[in-house]
PDB file of C-alpha atoms in Angstrom:
ATOM      1  CA  MET A1446      50.136   4.601  26.729  1.00  0.00           C
ATOM      2  CA  ASN A1447      48.365   1.868  24.891  1.00  0.00           C
ATOM      3  CA  THR A1448      44.807   1.267  26.062  1.00  0.00           C
ATOM      4  CA  GLY A1449      43.956  -1.330  23.431  1.00  0.00           C
ATOM      5  CA  VAL A1450      41.683   0.910  21.840  1.00  0.00           C
ATOM      6  CA  ARG A1451      42.353   1.885  18.102  1.00  0.00           C
ATOM      7  CA  ARG A1452      41.203   5.335  16.976  1.00  0.00           C
ATOM      8  CA  ILE A1453      39.257   5.135  13.797  1.00  0.00           C
ATOM      9  CA  PRO A1454      39.844   8.068  11.409  1.00  0.00           C
ATOM     10  CA  ILE A1455      36.892  10.376  11.515  1.00  0.00           C
ATOM     11  CA  ILE A1456      36.713  10.442   7.530  1.00  0.00           C
ATOM     12  CA  LEU A1457      36.072   6.605   7.840  1.00  0.00           C
ATOM     13  CA  ILE A1458      33.244   7.126  10.429  1.00  0.00           C
ATOM     14  CA  LEU A1459      31.651   9.859   8.384  1.00  0.00           C
ATOM     15  CA  THR A1460      31.851   7.978   5.098  1.00  0.00           C
ATOM     16  CA  PHE A1461      30.303   4.726   6.698  1.00  0.00           C
ATOM     17  CA  SER A1462      27.525   6.897   8.320  1.00  0.00           C
ATOM     18  CA  ALA A1463      26.684   8.513   5.167  1.00  0.00           C
ATOM     19  CA  LEU A1464      26.440   5.113   3.304  1.00  0.00           C
ATOM     20  CA  THR A1465      24.329   3.575   6.055  1.00  0.00           C
ATOM     21  CA  GLY A1466      22.076   6.498   5.926  1.00  0.00           C
ATOM     22  CA  VAL A1467      21.421   6.450   2.196  1.00  0.00           C
ATOM     23  CA  SER A1468      20.965   2.426   2.307  1.00  0.00           C
ATOM     24  CA  CYS A1469      18.328   2.893   5.186  1.00  0.00           C
ATOM     25  CA  GLU A1470      16.208   5.357   3.662  1.00  0.00           C
ATOM     26  CA  SER A1471      12.749   4.326   2.529  1.00  0.00           C
ATOM     27  CA  ARG A1472      12.384   3.896  -1.140  1.00  0.00           C
ATOM     28  CA  GLU A1473       9.564   5.130  -3.096  1.00  0.00           C
ATOM     29  CA  GLU A1474       6.878   2.351  -3.277  1.00  0.00           C
ATOM     30  CA  THR A1475       5.381   3.592  -6.771  1.00  0.00           C
ATOM     31  CA  VAL A1476       6.599   5.200  -9.855  1.00  0.00           C
ATOM     32  CA  ASN A1477       7.443   8.859  -9.546  1.00  0.00           C
ATOM     33  CA  CYS A1478       4.368  10.003 -11.613  1.00  0.00           C
ATOM     34  CA  PHE A1479       1.932   8.064  -9.122  1.00  0.00           C
ATOM     35  CA  PRO A1480      -0.766  10.695  -8.136  1.00  0.00           C
ATOM     36  CA  ARG A1481      -0.270  12.414  -4.793  1.00  0.00           C
ATOM     37  CA  GLN A1482      -3.648  12.950  -3.195  1.00  0.00           C
ATOM     38  CA  GLN A1483      -4.484  12.875   0.469  1.00  0.00           C
ATOM     39  CA  VAL A1484      -6.674   9.872   1.441  1.00  0.00           C
ATOM     40  CA  GLY A1485      -8.837  10.085   4.180  1.00  0.00           C
ATOM     41  CA  VAL A1486     -12.211   8.180   4.651  1.00  0.00           C
ATOM     42  CA  GLN A1487     -14.536   6.361   7.086  1.00  0.00           C
ATOM     43  CA  VAL A1488     -16.280   2.904   6.195  1.00  0.00           C
ATOM     44  CA  PHE A1489     -19.303   1.930   8.478  1.00  0.00           C
ATOM     45  CA  LEU A1490     -19.207  -1.828   7.897  1.00  0.00           C
ATOM     46  CA  ASN A1491     -22.828  -2.168   9.071  1.00  0.00           C
ATOM     47  CA  LEU A1492     -24.394  -0.659   5.884  1.00  0.00           C
ATOM     48  CA  PRO A1493     -25.356  -3.047   3.301  1.00  0.00           C
ATOM     49  CA  ARG A1494     -22.872  -2.158   0.594  1.00  0.00           C
ATOM     50  CA  PHE A1495     -19.889  -3.143   2.907  1.00  0.00           C
ATOM     51  CA  GLN A1496     -21.401  -6.522   3.899  1.00  0.00           C
ATOM     52  CA  PRO A1497     -18.661  -8.276   2.061  1.00  0.00           C
ATOM     53  CA  LEU A1498     -16.171  -6.750   4.576  1.00  0.00           C
ATOM     54  CA  GLN A1499     -17.838  -8.758   7.592  1.00  0.00           C
ATOM     55  CA  HIS A1500     -15.827 -12.085   6.644  1.00  0.00           C
ATOM     56  CA  PRO A1501     -11.943 -12.709   5.631  1.00  0.00           C
ATOM     57  CA  GLY A1502     -11.534 -12.777   2.055  1.00  0.00           C
ATOM     58  CA  GLY A1503     -14.587 -10.185   1.287  1.00  0.00           C
ATOM     59  CA  TRP A1504     -13.668  -7.007  -0.419  1.00  0.00           C
ATOM     60  CA  VAL A1505     -15.183  -3.896  -1.989  1.00  0.00           C
ATOM     61  CA  TYR A1506     -14.319  -1.056  -4.264  1.00  0.00           C
ATOM     62  CA  LEU A1507     -14.459   2.351  -2.411  1.00  0.00           C
ATOM     63  CA  ASP A1508     -14.904   5.319  -4.582  1.00  0.00           C
ATOM     64  CA  ASP A1509     -16.155   7.701  -1.899  1.00  0.00           C
ATOM     65  CA  PRO A1510     -14.920  11.355  -1.642  1.00  0.00           C
ATOM     66  CA  GLY A1511     -11.423  11.033   0.008  1.00  0.00           C
ATOM     67  CA  SER A1512     -10.684   7.647  -1.381  1.00  0.00           C
ATOM     68  CA  GLY A1513      -8.068   8.971  -3.883  1.00  0.00           C
ATOM     69  CA  THR A1514      -7.997   9.699  -7.587  1.00  0.00           C
ATOM     70  CA  ARG A1515      -9.340   6.233  -8.683  1.00  0.00           C
ATOM     71  CA  GLY A1516     -10.596   4.792  -5.540  1.00  0.00           C
ATOM     72  CA  LEU A1517      -9.586   1.997  -3.189  1.00  0.00           C
ATOM     73  CA  ILE A1518      -9.644  -1.673  -2.974  1.00  0.00           C
ATOM     74  CA  VAL A1519     -10.492  -2.679   0.638  1.00  0.00           C
ATOM     75  CA  ILE A1520     -10.056  -6.585   1.612  1.00  0.00           C
ATOM     76  CA  ARG A1521     -10.997  -8.184   4.987  1.00  0.00           C
ATOM     77  CA  THR A1522      -8.094 -10.735   6.079  1.00  0.00           C
ATOM     78  CA  THR A1523      -7.931 -12.784   8.978  1.00  0.00           C
ATOM     79  CA  MET A1524      -5.768 -10.427  10.846  1.00  0.00           C
ATOM     80  CA  GLY A1525      -7.677  -7.122   9.834  1.00  0.00           C
ATOM     81  CA  PHE A1526      -7.797  -5.373   6.574  1.00  0.00           C
ATOM     82  CA  ASN A1527      -5.571  -4.624   3.535  1.00  0.00           C
ATOM     83  CA  VAL A1528      -6.366  -1.229   1.726  1.00  0.00           C
ATOM     84  CA  TYR A1529      -4.757  -0.715  -1.717  1.00  0.00           C
ATOM     85  CA  ASP A1530      -5.009   2.247  -3.995  1.00  0.00           C
ATOM     86  CA  ARG A1531      -6.412   1.427  -7.566  1.00  0.00           C
ATOM     87  CA  ASN A1532      -3.829   3.309  -9.578  1.00  0.00           C
ATOM     88  CA  ALA A1533      -1.198   0.973 -10.900  1.00  0.00           C
ATOM     89  CA  PRO A1534       1.971   1.345  -8.701  1.00  0.00           C
ATOM     90  CA  HIS A1535       4.419   0.398 -11.499  1.00  0.00           C
ATOM     91  CA  LEU A1536       2.655   2.621 -14.425  1.00  0.00           C
ATOM     92  CA  CYS A1537       2.117   6.409 -14.978  1.00  0.00           C
ATOM     93  CA  PRO A1538      -1.711   6.920 -14.988  1.00  0.00           C
ATOM     94  CA  GLY A1539      -3.433   6.363 -18.262  1.00  0.00           C
ATOM     95  CA  PRO A1540      -7.017   5.167 -19.301  1.00  0.00           C
ATOM     96  CA  GLU A1541      -6.369   1.342 -18.566  1.00  0.00           C
ATOM     97  CA  THR A1542      -4.283   1.646 -15.390  1.00  0.00           C
ATOM     98  CA  THR A1543      -7.055   1.413 -12.879  1.00  0.00           C
ATOM     99  CA  LEU A1544      -6.581  -1.948 -10.999  1.00  0.00           C
ATOM    100  CA  GLU A1545      -9.322  -4.309 -10.893  1.00  0.00           C
ATOM    101  CA  VAL A1546     -10.160  -7.465  -8.995  1.00  0.00           C
ATOM    102  CA  LYS A1547     -10.391 -10.426 -10.706  1.00  0.00           C
ATOM    103  CA  ASP A1548     -11.978 -14.044  -9.633  1.00  0.00           C
ATOM    104  CA  ASP A1549     -11.819 -12.651  -6.034  1.00  0.00           C
ATOM    105  CA  ILE A1550      -8.209 -13.815  -5.663  1.00  0.00           C
ATOM    106  CA  LYS A1551      -6.075 -11.501  -7.734  1.00  0.00           C
ATOM    107  CA  ILE A1552      -5.655  -7.807  -8.574  1.00  0.00           C
ATOM    108  CA  ILE A1553      -4.923  -6.875 -12.346  1.00  0.00           C
ATOM    109  CA  CYS A1554      -3.962  -4.109 -14.318  1.00  0.00           C
ATOM    110  CA  PRO A1555      -5.909  -4.009 -17.625  1.00  0.00           C
ATOM    111  CA  GLN A1556      -3.144  -2.123 -19.425  1.00  0.00           C
ATOM    112  CA  ASP A1557      -0.194  -4.660 -19.217  1.00  0.00           C
ATOM    113  CA  GLY A1558      -2.024  -7.606 -17.452  1.00  0.00           C
ATOM    114  CA  ALA A1559       0.223  -7.217 -14.162  1.00  0.00           C
ATOM    115  CA  GLU A1560      -1.002  -9.316 -11.348  1.00  0.00           C
ATOM    116  CA  TRP A1561      -1.134  -9.318  -7.528  1.00  0.00           C
ATOM    117  CA  MET A1562      -2.638 -11.497  -4.818  1.00  0.00           C
ATOM    118  CA  LEU A1563      -5.585  -9.911  -3.624  1.00  0.00           C
ATOM    119  CA  LEU A1564      -5.021 -10.898   0.007  1.00  0.00           C
ATOM    120  CA  THR A1565      -1.528  -9.905   0.575  1.00  0.00           C
ATOM    121  CA  GLY A1566      -0.704  -7.445  -2.593  1.00  0.00           C
ATOM    122  CA  GLN A1567       2.218  -9.817  -3.533  1.00  0.00           C
ATOM    123  CA  PRO A1568       3.272  -9.181  -7.088  1.00  0.00           C
ATOM    124  CA  LEU A1569       2.553 -12.393  -9.175  1.00  0.00           C
ATOM    125  CA  LYS A1570       3.281 -11.216 -12.748  1.00  0.00           C
ATOM    126  CA  ILE A1571       5.055  -8.269 -14.526  1.00  0.00           C
ATOM    127  CA  ALA A1572       5.240  -5.633 -11.774  1.00  0.00           C
ATOM    128  CA  LYS A1573       7.942  -5.907  -9.117  1.00  0.00           C
ATOM    129  CA  ILE A1574       6.173  -3.756  -6.564  1.00  0.00           C
ATOM    130  CA  ALA A1575       3.009  -4.127  -4.655  1.00  0.00           C
ATOM    131  CA  PRO A1576       0.077  -1.742  -4.979  1.00  0.00           C
ATOM    132  CA  LYS A1577       0.264   1.263  -2.651  1.00  0.00           C
ATOM    133  CA  ARG A1578      -1.293   0.504   0.717  1.00  0.00           C
ATOM    134  CA  TYR A1579      -2.798   2.895   3.281  1.00  0.00           C
ATOM    135  CA  ASN A1580      -3.109   2.698   6.971  1.00  0.00           C
ATOM    136  CA  TYR A1581      -6.144   2.254   8.734  1.00  0.00           C
ATOM    137  CA  THR A1582      -7.595   1.924  12.200  1.00  0.00           C
ATOM    138  CA  PHE A1583     -10.722  -0.375  13.079  1.00  0.00           C
ATOM    139  CA  ASP A1584     -13.125   0.275  15.773  1.00  0.00           C
ATOM    140  CA  PRO A1585     -14.918  -3.210  16.348  1.00  0.00           C
ATOM    141  CA  ALA A1586     -17.471  -1.504  18.799  1.00  0.00           C
ATOM    142  CA  SER A1587     -18.886   0.790  16.066  1.00  0.00           C
ATOM    143  CA  SER A1588     -17.690  -1.320  13.071  1.00  0.00           C
ATOM    144  CA  THR A1589     -15.879   1.627  11.623  1.00  0.00           C
ATOM    145  CA  LEU A1590     -12.954   1.353   9.538  1.00  0.00           C
ATOM    146  CA  THR A1591     -10.975   4.599   9.181  1.00  0.00           C
ATOM    147  CA  ILE A1592      -8.612   4.743   6.129  1.00  0.00           C
ATOM    148  CA  VAL A1593      -5.732   7.476   6.482  1.00  0.00           C
ATOM    149  CA  ASP A1594      -2.567   8.272   4.407  1.00  0.00           C
ATOM    150  CA  TYR A1595       0.087   9.019   6.818  1.00  0.00           C
TER     151      TYR A1595
END
């Protein structure tokens, strides 16, 4: 009896499933020697040092406890915030691999001159990957930004 349904060999299904699983895995967003340290910090935007974060385009360096091995760059966007690790994502840590903001529009790596857009993290020069980003929640009622690595 022909039902119009062809049976696909089980080996073909398993092979396809395995290949699909590999291609859908999340890739590492940094080099394998990137420092692994838990990040968890609260930023109270009503404090004077965080005044730049009151308006889109404003940014600060965050070097408080819980902000990683080299600190964070926090920028206010029109839709929220972006939080970047200051470790260069494409190089193993060294004396000149702490990312810096330049001219309020770019992030640069002093070691090799790699550049990224500050607002979006998009690579501009040399590096092919964006700086590592961290998740956050923002409570507008208390002006509290909570940054976490999960």
